[in-house]
Amino acid sequence: MLATCLACALAQASSVAPLDPDVPATDVRTLDRVVVEGTRLRGVSAFDTPASTATIDLRDGAEGTGADVSEVLRGVPGLLARNRQNLAQDTQLSIRGFGSRATFGVRGVRLYVDGIPASMPDGQGQLSHFSLAGGDRIDVIRGPFSALHGNSSGGVVEMFSEDGQAGDPWRVRASVGRNDSHTLAAQLLGEGAGGIGYNFALSRYDTDGWRDHSAARRDIANLKLHKDLGERRRLDVVANWIDVDAQDPLGLTAEQARENPRQAVGVAHQYDTRKTIRQQQLGATYEHGLGDAQTVRVRAYGGDRNVVQFLPIPPAPQNNSALHAGGVIDLDNRYDGIDARWTWEGALAGAPLEVTVGANLDRQRQHRRGFENFVGDQVGVRGGLRRDERNTLENADGYAQTWWRFAPQWSLLAGVRHSEVQFESDDRYVTGANPDDSGRVRYRQTAPVAGLVFAPADALRFYVSAGRGFETPTFNELSYRADGGAGLAFGLQPAVSDNLEAGVKWRGAPGWSAEAALFRADTDNELAVARNAGGRSSFRNVGQARRQGAEAAFAMPLGEAFDLQLAWTWLDATFRSDYLICQGAGCTVPNTLVPAGTRIPGVAEQQLYARLNWRHGPWSAAIEGEALGDVTVNDLGSEGASGYGLLHLSGGRDWRTATGTLRAFARLDNVFDRQHIGSVIVNEGNGRFYEPGVGRQLTVGLQWNWDRMR
């Protein structure tokens, strides 16, 4: 019965490989030869893995600004990436409803950039430092096998820079768009002396912002080097640097968004709300083959991320509470880690077998300070110290997994990961009215996962998988107790999810593919907002929640010049237990009922994507449509953002010369200038839930690929 339902769902929609390799590179590939590294399987393709995966090809760049990762994450079922039009808060990313409550950055989804975690040990992460200019691909894993990545892995997104090879072209790209937006990027790609492959990418994005008070500048530099040392030995080194200065327009109320979606609220101007980010990191991976069957891989990394953010918190709540942490956040993050794994590829009972065993240690050291955002009558400036903490977050994980094709048509993938996550806080700001808030808490969780694949034909796979995942509170969620008292919220427990998935994958003639999946995740100790007061959010465990739904993907060529991609998601995400929240200023005891069956905010029930590509000689074009259902914006479900549908057009032309290729491109987003809410700030304490999406916007640009071998 399940197989019949899934086979019927294949008619719905999806994403796959372009018919021609020159088709614009934002297409999602699910080719047989693709091995998704997040599964940690060396010899098993994504097609033979009992999991929902997708690979997005970034080579040659997209026909847009290239400024935000959300531009290239369209078309993956189950994944929702929303551009906030606000570089101070980063992309809003969720997978099958996990991560939807994040008001800034990314949580609930595990992130990696060139193998280096972009999620900290507590699960809080960001995408801003990934260089699209030097990108090769993005791998996405959805469903139970995400749990093998440990804490806060409701899904996995891995981003990779391209490997430089001899003869690769160098590239310069420039684009300009509405609101005085400019992008300039360069990539030096190739192989240098001694056979060292290199990829050095630089980019700058400057904009006055689509909304008032949203001007921003972001500079990124990324260097990737690799060296094949022979005898199955390889060394990779990655260095990354980012510098961001961004104004924060804040959210709008529903009425403000209707009246003028491009405005910023008055307090954004009054307090000059803004954020600066400085990050630099270095990582290295060494892989060593032992004989024909064994491989050892060791990866180490370290970095520093400094954030200063000015918030619009009025002086009154800061003056009225000795426990208030102020309106300026000054956060210095130092982080490092190591991952080591051993893989053996052989046979058991005459059938192919692959085994991986590994461990990783990650550490985050924070110096978190809070300052008043006023001096006398002047606001929006750094004032007196109100918080000074030294925090350490560490995780120590061990994992193992095995894949075994125990019969010609059957294979099994099973794994387990044990994680220990420790939070420790050393309070350095102690006064007579503000006691010592130091403390520590340790969380432990074992996450098993298993999947079975049946291959009745070369082009067809059926699979089922199940696993357990968990999500600890982030340090930001531990920072404030729900009762308003002193100290950290060390009473919070991790949310634990039991995940089930059943799916089917099909690969036909070149360019033809389809896949579909049914999934369910039942969560205990779901984390949700308990109260918003004085510009601060506190959290509590609220019982049970369920995220269930269906996904489908389809791709096909239409003659020699066209190919079609479709992706569809249905997601039902609800709280399964009654719980109480605070409503009203000064509330410290939850008094308002959220009944079981209420939708989880920030999650759309329906999502649809379609793209038709055309290419003829040097010309290319695409028409792209996306539709999103309505979302609620608070736990009560009393307010929401309406669904919308948008149409986008893009096109370009290549000119080949004796020394390379010049490409001119253009993209028109939101062709019909549809007013819509691009993203939402879940449970925003002032009712400013809404971040309007961009109106009609034209971007034009040029890209020069210099072929140095001609």
XYZ file of C-alpha atoms in Angstrom:
710
model
C 0.000 0.000 0.000
C 2.795 2.406 0.941
C 4.665 1.644 -2.269
C 1.528 2.347 -4.285
C 1.009 5.702 -2.548
C 4.595 6.729 -3.153
C 4.530 5.683 -6.782
C 1.438 7.831 -7.293
C 3.171 10.770 -5.648
C 5.867 10.721 -8.326
C 3.563 12.673 -10.579
C 3.738 15.619 -8.205
C 7.149 17.252 -8.726
C 10.916 18.034 -8.223
C 14.474 18.863 -8.950
C 17.330 17.180 -10.761
C 20.169 17.345 -13.186
C 20.024 19.686 -16.158
C 20.022 18.075 -19.579
C 23.031 20.140 -20.629
C 26.002 20.950 -18.352
C 25.843 24.591 -19.446
C 22.337 25.073 -18.078
C 22.352 27.691 -15.274
C 23.986 26.107 -12.259
C 21.294 26.614 -9.660
C 19.735 23.312 -10.703
C 19.471 20.507 -8.184
C 21.333 17.356 -9.209
C 20.465 13.828 -8.099
C 22.733 11.898 -10.446
C 23.642 8.278 -9.725
C 27.342 9.100 -9.439
C 26.817 11.724 -6.727
C 28.057 10.650 -3.290
C 26.688 12.924 -0.564
C 29.512 13.306 1.966
C 27.124 13.917 4.836
C 26.193 10.225 4.806
C 29.891 9.399 5.452
C 29.649 6.622 2.862
C 32.582 6.464 0.452
C 31.423 3.865 -2.030
C 27.644 4.289 -1.953
C 25.819 6.731 -4.215
C 23.026 8.990 -3.036
C 20.645 6.913 -5.155
C 21.423 3.813 -3.050
C 21.134 5.592 0.296
C 17.925 5.201 2.362
C 17.580 8.941 2.811
C 16.263 12.045 1.073
C 19.233 13.900 -0.388
C 19.855 16.614 -2.958
C 22.927 18.223 -4.490
C 22.892 21.786 -5.816
C 25.536 22.594 -8.427
C 27.110 26.030 -7.916
C 29.672 25.973 -10.709
C 29.594 28.990 -13.032
C 27.369 30.925 -10.638
C 23.676 31.778 -10.666
C 21.943 34.415 -12.766
C 21.318 36.696 -9.801
C 23.202 38.770 -7.265
C 25.119 35.836 -5.799
C 24.775 37.616 -2.451
C 22.571 35.254 -0.434
C 22.564 31.460 -0.163
C 18.753 31.480 -0.272
C 19.048 32.305 -4.003
C 20.397 28.828 -4.768
C 18.461 26.761 -2.215
C 15.152 26.961 -4.070
C 13.820 23.713 -5.451
C 14.791 21.292 -2.662
C 11.667 19.567 -1.251
C 11.257 20.025 2.479
C 13.751 22.877 2.671
C 12.624 26.487 3.169
C 15.261 29.220 2.821
C 13.915 32.743 3.267
C 15.859 35.901 2.476
C 15.077 38.363 5.251
C 16.332 41.329 3.149
C 18.368 41.952 6.297
C 22.052 40.991 6.425
C 22.067 41.717 10.169
C 20.034 38.539 10.785
C 21.271 36.081 8.110
C 19.196 33.639 6.040
C 16.192 31.952 7.679
C 16.507 28.211 7.066
C 14.337 25.258 8.088
C 14.082 21.620 6.994
C 10.791 19.766 7.478
C 9.848 22.361 10.091
C 13.035 22.055 12.156
C 14.629 25.472 12.630
C 11.468 27.484 11.963
C 11.526 29.223 15.350
C 14.965 30.806 14.784
C 14.668 34.591 15.047
C 18.234 35.056 13.788
C 20.842 32.753 12.312
C 20.053 29.046 11.938
C 19.200 26.505 14.630
C 17.714 23.033 14.457
C 19.661 22.331 11.226
C 23.299 21.220 11.109
C 25.587 23.319 8.876
C 29.060 22.668 7.448
C 31.327 24.687 5.154
C 34.107 22.662 3.519
C 33.751 20.125 6.300
C 34.130 22.704 9.081
C 31.073 23.003 11.332
C 29.194 26.259 10.799
C 26.961 25.217 13.701
C 28.435 25.624 17.162
C 28.261 22.839 19.786
C 24.926 24.218 21.059
C 23.367 24.048 17.562
C 23.368 27.771 16.729
C 24.810 28.423 13.257
C 25.031 30.797 10.323
C 25.466 30.685 6.543
C 26.872 34.161 5.954
C 30.550 33.196 5.561
C 30.099 30.730 2.701
C 31.557 32.080 -0.555
C 29.174 31.493 -3.445
C 31.867 32.934 -5.704
C 34.126 29.966 -4.993
C 31.384 27.392 -4.466
C 31.203 23.953 -6.039
C 28.033 22.425 -4.587
C 25.648 22.226 -1.640
C 24.515 18.851 -0.269
C 21.244 18.603 1.663
C 20.174 15.644 3.818
C 16.649 15.384 5.194
C 15.102 12.819 7.481
C 16.318 10.269 10.054
C 19.928 9.972 8.889
C 20.499 13.627 9.759
C 20.682 12.393 13.368
C 24.148 10.934 12.695
C 25.441 14.519 12.826
C 24.564 14.920 16.494
C 22.968 17.802 18.332
C 20.450 19.999 16.542
C 20.434 18.075 13.256
C 16.827 18.105 12.079
C 18.477 18.332 8.668
C 21.979 18.802 7.292
C 23.312 21.384 4.817
C 26.922 20.957 3.659
C 28.540 23.595 1.457
C 31.696 22.927 -0.548
C 34.247 25.055 -2.389
C 35.505 23.886 -5.758
C 38.773 21.956 -6.161
C 41.245 23.700 -8.439
C 42.556 21.611 -11.350
C 45.099 22.286 -14.071
C 43.536 24.338 -16.852
C 40.663 25.770 -14.849
C 39.641 29.293 -15.912
C 39.914 32.349 -13.716
C 36.690 34.270 -13.298
C 35.490 37.822 -12.624
C 31.816 38.583 -12.033
C 29.961 41.854 -11.474
C 26.282 42.626 -11.093
C 24.131 45.625 -10.298
C 20.532 45.821 -9.163
C 17.832 47.933 -7.608
C 18.492 49.876 -4.400
C 22.059 50.620 -5.460
C 23.021 46.980 -4.930
C 26.409 45.930 -6.292
C 28.250 42.637 -6.297
C 31.846 42.179 -7.373
C 33.546 38.796 -7.167
C 36.693 37.146 -8.469
C 37.834 33.525 -8.418
C 41.353 32.312 -9.111
C 41.070 28.584 -9.772
C 43.659 26.112 -10.960
C 46.744 24.114 -10.112
C 50.037 25.706 -9.171
C 53.624 24.613 -8.643
C 54.063 21.201 -7.096
C 50.618 20.068 -8.159
C 48.837 22.149 -5.472
C 45.258 22.861 -6.436
C 43.978 26.275 -5.415
C 40.690 28.144 -5.256
C 40.918 31.739 -4.053
C 37.637 33.662 -4.092
C 36.954 37.271 -3.120
C 33.584 38.992 -3.109
C 31.969 42.217 -1.982
C 28.257 42.913 -1.737
C 27.064 46.486 -1.155
C 23.456 47.626 -0.950
C 21.355 50.518 0.273
C 18.727 47.905 1.133
C 15.237 47.320 -0.164
C 13.783 48.580 3.118
C 14.675 51.755 4.953
C 17.577 51.420 7.361
C 18.808 48.152 5.785
C 22.024 49.237 4.075
C 24.759 46.612 4.317
C 28.230 45.650 3.172
C 29.654 42.134 3.230
C 33.209 41.150 2.260
C 34.242 37.499 1.985
C 37.603 35.916 1.213
C 37.973 32.147 0.914
C 41.063 30.081 0.103
C 41.046 26.335 -0.499
C 44.224 24.395 -1.253
C 44.597 20.688 -1.900
C 47.487 18.405 -2.625
C 47.361 14.793 -3.775
C 50.303 13.126 -2.033
C 50.030 9.795 -3.848
C 49.197 6.332 -2.526
C 45.666 7.468 -1.614
C 46.871 10.358 0.496
C 45.483 13.879 0.262
C 45.710 17.138 2.212
C 43.131 19.954 2.086
C 43.555 23.365 3.740
C 40.763 25.950 3.942
C 40.996 29.556 5.196
C 38.030 31.893 5.417
C 37.471 35.532 6.383
C 34.290 37.624 6.516
C 33.503 41.231 7.444
C 29.871 42.425 7.680
C 28.416 45.818 8.575
C 24.631 45.895 8.390
C 21.772 48.067 9.556
C 18.778 46.243 11.028
C 15.332 47.506 9.919
C 13.575 45.173 12.405
C 10.217 43.586 11.759
C 6.902 45.291 11.097
C 3.410 44.834 12.454
C 0.765 43.561 10.042
C -0.648 47.069 9.643
C 2.779 48.598 8.993
C 3.573 45.916 6.423
C 0.336 46.684 4.561
C 0.800 50.455 4.662
C 4.430 50.573 3.544
C 6.418 47.326 3.362
C 9.645 49.236 2.711
C 9.605 51.210 5.928
C 11.600 50.577 9.076
C 9.968 51.127 12.445
C 10.801 54.341 14.240
C 12.922 52.699 16.939
C 15.247 51.266 14.266
C 16.198 54.837 13.354
C 16.051 56.099 16.929
C 18.457 53.451 18.284
C 20.359 53.002 15.011
C 19.892 49.233 15.238
C 22.823 47.515 13.554
C 25.243 44.599 13.656
C 28.897 44.057 12.797
C 30.444 40.612 12.285
C 34.120 39.748 11.928
C 35.092 36.102 11.440
C 38.248 34.270 10.473
C 38.904 30.542 10.533
C 41.380 27.910 9.367
C 40.888 24.185 8.840
C 42.770 21.204 7.440
C 41.798 17.665 6.408
C 44.248 14.836 5.902
C 43.182 11.549 4.312
C 45.400 8.467 4.293
C 44.684 5.152 2.642
C 45.836 2.009 4.434
C 46.123 -0.726 1.857
C 43.263 -1.132 -0.584
C 40.408 -1.338 1.917
C 41.024 1.123 4.755
C 41.023 4.910 4.945
C 41.733 7.255 7.843
C 40.566 10.860 7.731
C 41.440 13.542 10.294
C 40.040 17.066 10.243
C 40.976 19.935 12.578
C 39.797 23.552 12.597
C 39.761 26.741 14.621
C 38.335 30.220 14.301
C 37.151 33.429 15.879
C 33.815 35.207 15.368
C 33.139 38.631 16.890
C 29.632 40.121 16.896
C 28.472 43.527 18.114
C 24.740 44.255 17.911
C 22.742 47.330 18.943
C 19.147 46.548 19.966
C 16.139 48.919 20.312
C 15.492 48.188 24.009
C 14.304 51.352 25.807
C 16.240 52.591 28.860
C 13.267 52.038 31.200
C 13.381 48.220 31.432
C 17.165 48.375 31.775
C 16.922 50.892 34.610
C 14.049 49.076 36.326
C 15.809 45.708 36.662
C 19.240 45.036 38.093
C 19.155 41.717 36.219
C 18.735 43.275 32.767
C 21.664 42.534 30.425
C 21.435 45.783 28.459
C 20.734 46.748 24.858
C 24.148 46.176 23.253
C 25.511 42.670 22.715
C 29.281 42.259 22.459
C 30.130 38.627 21.802
C 33.549 37.140 21.142
C 33.397 33.494 20.020
C 36.507 31.338 19.760
C 35.938 27.833 18.508
C 37.944 24.768 17.519
C 37.515 21.075 17.010
C 38.787 17.815 15.597
C 37.092 14.898 13.838
C 38.781 11.551 13.144
C 37.270 8.573 11.368
C 38.315 5.177 10.043
C 36.569 3.509 7.099
C 36.868 -0.060 5.885
C 35.438 -1.318 2.597
C 35.268 -5.069 2.196
C 32.795 -7.914 2.205
C 30.720 -9.929 4.659
C 29.350 -13.318 3.601
C 30.501 -12.475 0.093
C 28.440 -9.248 -0.015
C 29.826 -5.653 -0.139
C 30.271 -4.062 3.291
C 31.414 -0.613 4.403
C 32.101 0.324 8.037
C 32.938 3.752 9.484
C 33.920 4.496 13.095
C 34.791 7.972 14.304
C 34.787 10.586 17.025
C 34.778 14.351 17.220
C 35.461 17.006 19.837
C 34.222 20.585 19.395
C 34.641 23.547 21.733
C 33.242 27.067 21.809
C 34.571 29.701 24.205
C 32.478 32.834 24.546
C 33.195 36.154 26.136
C 29.699 37.596 26.298
C 29.212 41.158 27.460
C 26.117 43.328 27.567
C 26.053 47.107 27.712
C 23.358 49.711 28.066
C 22.444 51.257 24.713
C 22.248 54.789 26.083
C 24.357 57.405 27.804
C 22.197 59.986 29.526
C 19.557 61.061 27.004
C 21.502 59.785 24.001
C 20.390 56.373 22.739
C 21.899 53.987 20.192
C 25.366 54.215 21.750
C 27.351 51.927 24.025
C 26.821 52.729 27.686
C 27.531 51.085 31.008
C 28.390 47.410 31.474
C 25.444 45.158 32.461
C 26.725 41.644 31.714
C 30.126 39.942 31.661
C 30.358 36.166 31.265
C 32.913 33.615 30.177
C 31.067 30.672 28.701
C 32.368 27.341 27.463
C 30.369 24.930 25.320
C 31.813 21.550 24.429
C 30.631 18.406 22.749
C 32.301 14.988 22.642
C 30.728 12.528 20.219
C 31.463 9.001 19.045
C 29.754 7.460 16.032
C 29.701 4.297 13.974
C 27.821 3.204 10.895
C 27.771 0.288 8.510
C 26.354 -0.327 5.039
C 25.855 -3.891 3.831
C 24.384 -5.169 0.560
C 23.328 -8.474 2.086
C 21.430 -9.641 -1.019
C 21.540 -8.623 -4.706
C 18.455 -6.418 -4.337
C 18.690 -5.467 -0.645
C 20.999 -3.233 1.380
C 21.046 -2.063 4.989
C 22.489 1.135 6.451
C 22.648 1.438 10.235
C 24.429 3.801 12.584
C 24.589 5.161 16.090
C 25.989 8.330 17.626
C 26.518 9.113 21.288
C 26.786 12.813 22.152
C 27.682 14.691 25.295
C 27.153 18.456 25.307
C 28.276 20.589 28.245
C 27.463 24.234 28.972
C 29.483 26.100 31.579
C 29.115 29.750 32.547
C 31.449 31.840 34.688
C 29.694 35.071 35.708
C 32.075 38.041 36.035
C 29.359 40.673 36.617
C 28.245 40.344 40.217
C 26.672 43.169 42.234
C 24.570 43.385 45.377
C 21.363 43.167 43.336
C 22.761 40.854 40.642
C 24.010 37.579 42.170
C 26.583 35.181 40.735
C 24.862 33.342 37.862
C 27.657 30.836 37.235
C 26.716 27.242 36.633
C 26.956 24.244 34.351
C 24.792 21.596 32.784
C 25.579 18.464 30.799
C 23.322 16.715 28.281
C 23.789 13.153 27.015
C 21.992 11.434 24.164
C 22.408 8.309 22.053
C 20.937 8.531 18.559
C 20.442 5.259 16.648
C 19.340 5.169 12.993
C 18.730 2.439 10.411
C 17.457 2.192 6.847
C 16.619 -0.562 4.378
C 16.756 -0.270 0.550
C 15.057 -2.575 -1.961
C 16.222 -2.369 -5.607
C 13.743 -4.267 -7.837
C 15.383 -2.769 -10.958
C 18.500 -0.799 -11.871
C 16.509 2.420 -12.102
C 14.230 1.999 -9.070
C 14.757 2.086 -5.285
C 12.308 1.747 -2.395
C 13.497 2.512 1.128
C 12.402 2.899 4.739
C 14.403 4.461 7.563
C 13.986 5.330 11.228
C 16.097 7.177 13.758
C 16.222 9.288 16.873
C 17.567 12.844 16.982
C 17.856 15.504 19.653
C 18.197 19.258 20.051
C 19.659 20.919 23.127
C 18.750 24.499 23.933
C 21.219 26.962 22.437
C 23.144 29.218 24.765
C 20.860 32.098 23.806
C 17.863 30.025 24.912
C 19.557 29.189 28.224
C 20.407 32.831 28.885
C 17.152 33.903 30.574
C 14.896 32.084 32.987
C 11.171 32.009 32.238
C 10.308 33.191 35.782
C 12.429 36.324 35.365
C 14.819 35.277 38.130
C 18.598 35.491 38.218
C 20.725 32.812 36.617
C 20.632 30.698 33.508
C 17.788 28.377 32.505
C 19.684 25.177 33.288
C 16.395 23.382 33.906
C 15.707 23.178 30.154
C 15.900 19.677 28.662
C 16.807 18.622 25.117
C 13.996 18.003 22.651
C 14.121 14.379 21.455
C 12.581 13.338 18.114
C 11.693 9.915 16.718
C 11.866 10.070 12.915
C 10.340 7.768 10.295
C 10.591 7.966 6.513
C 9.534 5.841 3.553
C 10.440 6.763 0.012
C 10.978 5.807 -3.608
C 13.611 6.957 -6.133
C 13.625 6.494 -9.901
C 16.168 7.304 -12.598
C 15.160 6.936 -16.232
C 16.752 8.070 -19.468
C 19.328 10.893 -19.204
C 17.719 13.857 -17.487
C 14.716 11.906 -16.182
C 14.282 11.372 -12.444
C 11.641 11.284 -9.763
C 11.505 10.700 -6.046
C 8.976 10.953 -3.256
C 8.909 10.430 0.488
C 6.486 10.257 3.400
C 7.887 11.291 6.771
C 6.984 11.815 10.416
C 8.940 13.229 13.369
C 7.420 12.985 16.861
C 9.150 15.212 19.415
C 9.115 15.111 23.212
C 10.150 18.133 25.285
C 9.672 20.493 22.341
C 11.350 23.847 23.025
C 9.190 26.953 22.660
C 9.039 30.550 23.881
C 7.702 30.913 27.418
C 7.746 34.718 27.651
C 9.007 37.855 25.917
C 9.779 40.752 28.231
C 12.144 43.706 28.205
C 13.513 42.766 24.809
C 14.481 39.256 25.930
C 13.013 35.827 25.152
C 12.986 32.913 27.583
C 12.132 29.317 26.729
C 10.600 26.207 28.218
C 9.906 22.593 27.315
C 6.271 22.348 26.252
C 5.635 18.648 25.720
C 4.975 16.912 22.430
C 5.023 18.083 18.813
C 4.642 16.363 15.460
C 5.986 17.206 12.015
C 4.669 14.985 9.251
C 4.171 15.264 5.542
C 5.138 14.303 2.020
C 7.701 15.454 -0.514
C 8.050 14.818 -4.202
C 10.503 15.773 -6.935
C 10.487 15.327 -10.680
C 12.715 16.338 -13.598
C 12.513 15.667 -17.307
C 13.906 17.004 -20.600
C 11.431 18.457 -23.074
C 13.132 17.967 -26.396
C 16.700 19.111 -26.963
C 16.324 22.689 -25.765
C 14.122 22.508 -22.667
C 14.104 20.765 -19.332
C 11.565 20.953 -16.516
C 12.005 20.707 -12.739
C 9.278 20.480 -10.109
C 9.370 20.225 -6.312
C 6.477 19.925 -3.876
C 6.189 19.720 -0.091
C 3.230 19.159 2.207
C 4.048 19.627 5.891
C 1.715 19.388 8.879
C 3.520 20.673 11.994
C 1.557 20.943 15.243
C 1.960 20.953 18.998
C 0.515 17.703 20.397
C 0.263 18.816 24.034
C -1.514 21.676 25.757
C 0.843 24.172 27.370
C 0.801 27.625 28.944
C 2.635 30.779 27.877
C 2.940 34.293 29.260
C 0.879 37.075 27.752
C 1.148 40.706 28.776
C 3.871 42.919 30.198
C 5.422 41.752 33.449
C 4.037 38.215 33.230
C 6.315 35.657 34.905
C 3.822 32.845 35.488
C 2.429 31.329 32.244
C -1.313 31.914 32.153
C -2.510 31.547 28.551
C -3.334 28.147 27.087
C -1.912 26.964 23.774
C -4.200 24.017 22.959
C -2.989 20.771 21.432
C -3.352 20.822 17.657
C -2.104 24.411 17.284
C 0.236 24.858 14.331
C 3.944 25.336 14.983
C 4.679 28.920 13.914
C 6.862 29.730 10.929
C 5.971 26.498 9.098
C 4.105 26.582 5.774
C 1.799 23.658 5.044
C 2.317 23.777 1.263
C 5.378 24.614 -0.813
C 5.714 24.363 -4.606
C 8.562 25.148 -6.972
C 8.776 24.892 -10.765
C 11.498 25.848 -13.244
C 11.582 25.567 -17.023
C 15.044 25.941 -18.570
C 15.753 26.687 -22.221
C 19.095 26.695 -23.994
C 19.911 27.176 -27.669
C 23.480 27.794 -28.752
C 24.905 30.709 -26.765
C 21.460 31.761 -25.446
C 19.760 30.549 -22.290
C 16.641 31.502 -20.358
C 14.480 30.238 -17.533
C 11.067 30.874 -16.061
C 10.751 30.034 -12.388
C 7.751 29.943 -10.108
C 7.500 29.464 -6.349
C 4.468 29.289 -4.097
C 4.283 29.130 -0.314
C 1.302 28.578 1.938
C 0.354 30.740 4.889
C 2.291 30.588 8.176
C 1.368 31.487 11.732
C 3.760 33.770 13.597
C 3.151 33.043 17.270
C 2.470 29.981 19.386
C -1.201 30.877 19.840
C -1.688 31.039 16.069
C -3.582 34.293 16.537
C -1.709 36.046 13.712
C -0.208 34.884 10.456
C 1.272 35.771 7.107
C -0.717 34.947 3.979
C 0.617 32.578 1.359
C 1.880 33.864 -1.961
C 3.057 32.892 -5.428
C 5.911 34.580 -7.284
C 7.236 34.427 -10.839
C 10.874 35.045 -11.800
C 12.595 35.303 -15.195
C 16.254 34.988 -16.074
C 18.385 34.785 -19.184
C 21.845 35.183 -20.580
C 24.149 34.985 -23.583
C 27.707 33.715 -24.019
C 30.363 35.089 -26.352
C 33.404 32.901 -26.896
C 36.697 34.614 -27.673
C 40.260 33.510 -28.188
C 41.034 33.916 -24.483
C 37.823 32.905 -22.771
C 34.076 33.402 -22.473
C 32.081 36.514 -21.684
C 28.589 35.985 -20.326
C 25.931 38.662 -19.913
C 22.994 37.770 -17.694
C 19.850 39.286 -16.253
C 17.266 38.217 -13.696
C 13.875 39.739 -12.964
C 12.531 38.698 -9.572
C 8.870 39.015 -8.598
C 7.768 39.870 -12.127
C 4.274 41.019 -11.085
C 5.556 43.079 -8.125
C 3.539 40.957 -5.713
C 3.463 42.317 -2.164
C 4.260 39.481 0.249
C 5.893 38.593 3.536
C 9.309 37.155 2.770
C 10.049 35.872 6.282
C 8.651 36.061 9.796
C 10.122 36.655 13.261
C 8.425 33.990 15.352
C 7.006 35.177 18.703
C 8.456 38.691 18.369
C 7.608 40.379 21.684
C 6.364 43.691 20.220
C 4.112 42.148 17.578
C 6.559 43.087 14.814
C 6.483 39.620 13.269
C 6.759 40.486 9.579
C 9.714 41.027 7.244
C 8.332 42.020 3.816
C 9.766 40.356 0.729
C 11.346 42.316 -2.086
C 9.186 43.807 -4.841
C 9.964 43.656 -8.550
C 13.727 43.705 -8.891
C 16.012 43.579 -11.926
C 19.619 42.426 -11.653
C 22.021 42.560 -14.600
C 25.615 41.495 -14.755
C 28.673 40.268 -16.636
C 30.951 37.315 -16.019
C 34.332 36.822 -17.657
C 35.917 33.359 -17.676
C 39.572 33.667 -18.671
C 40.904 30.464 -20.186
C 44.619 30.762 -19.437
C 45.476 27.593 -21.404
C 44.537 29.009 -24.806
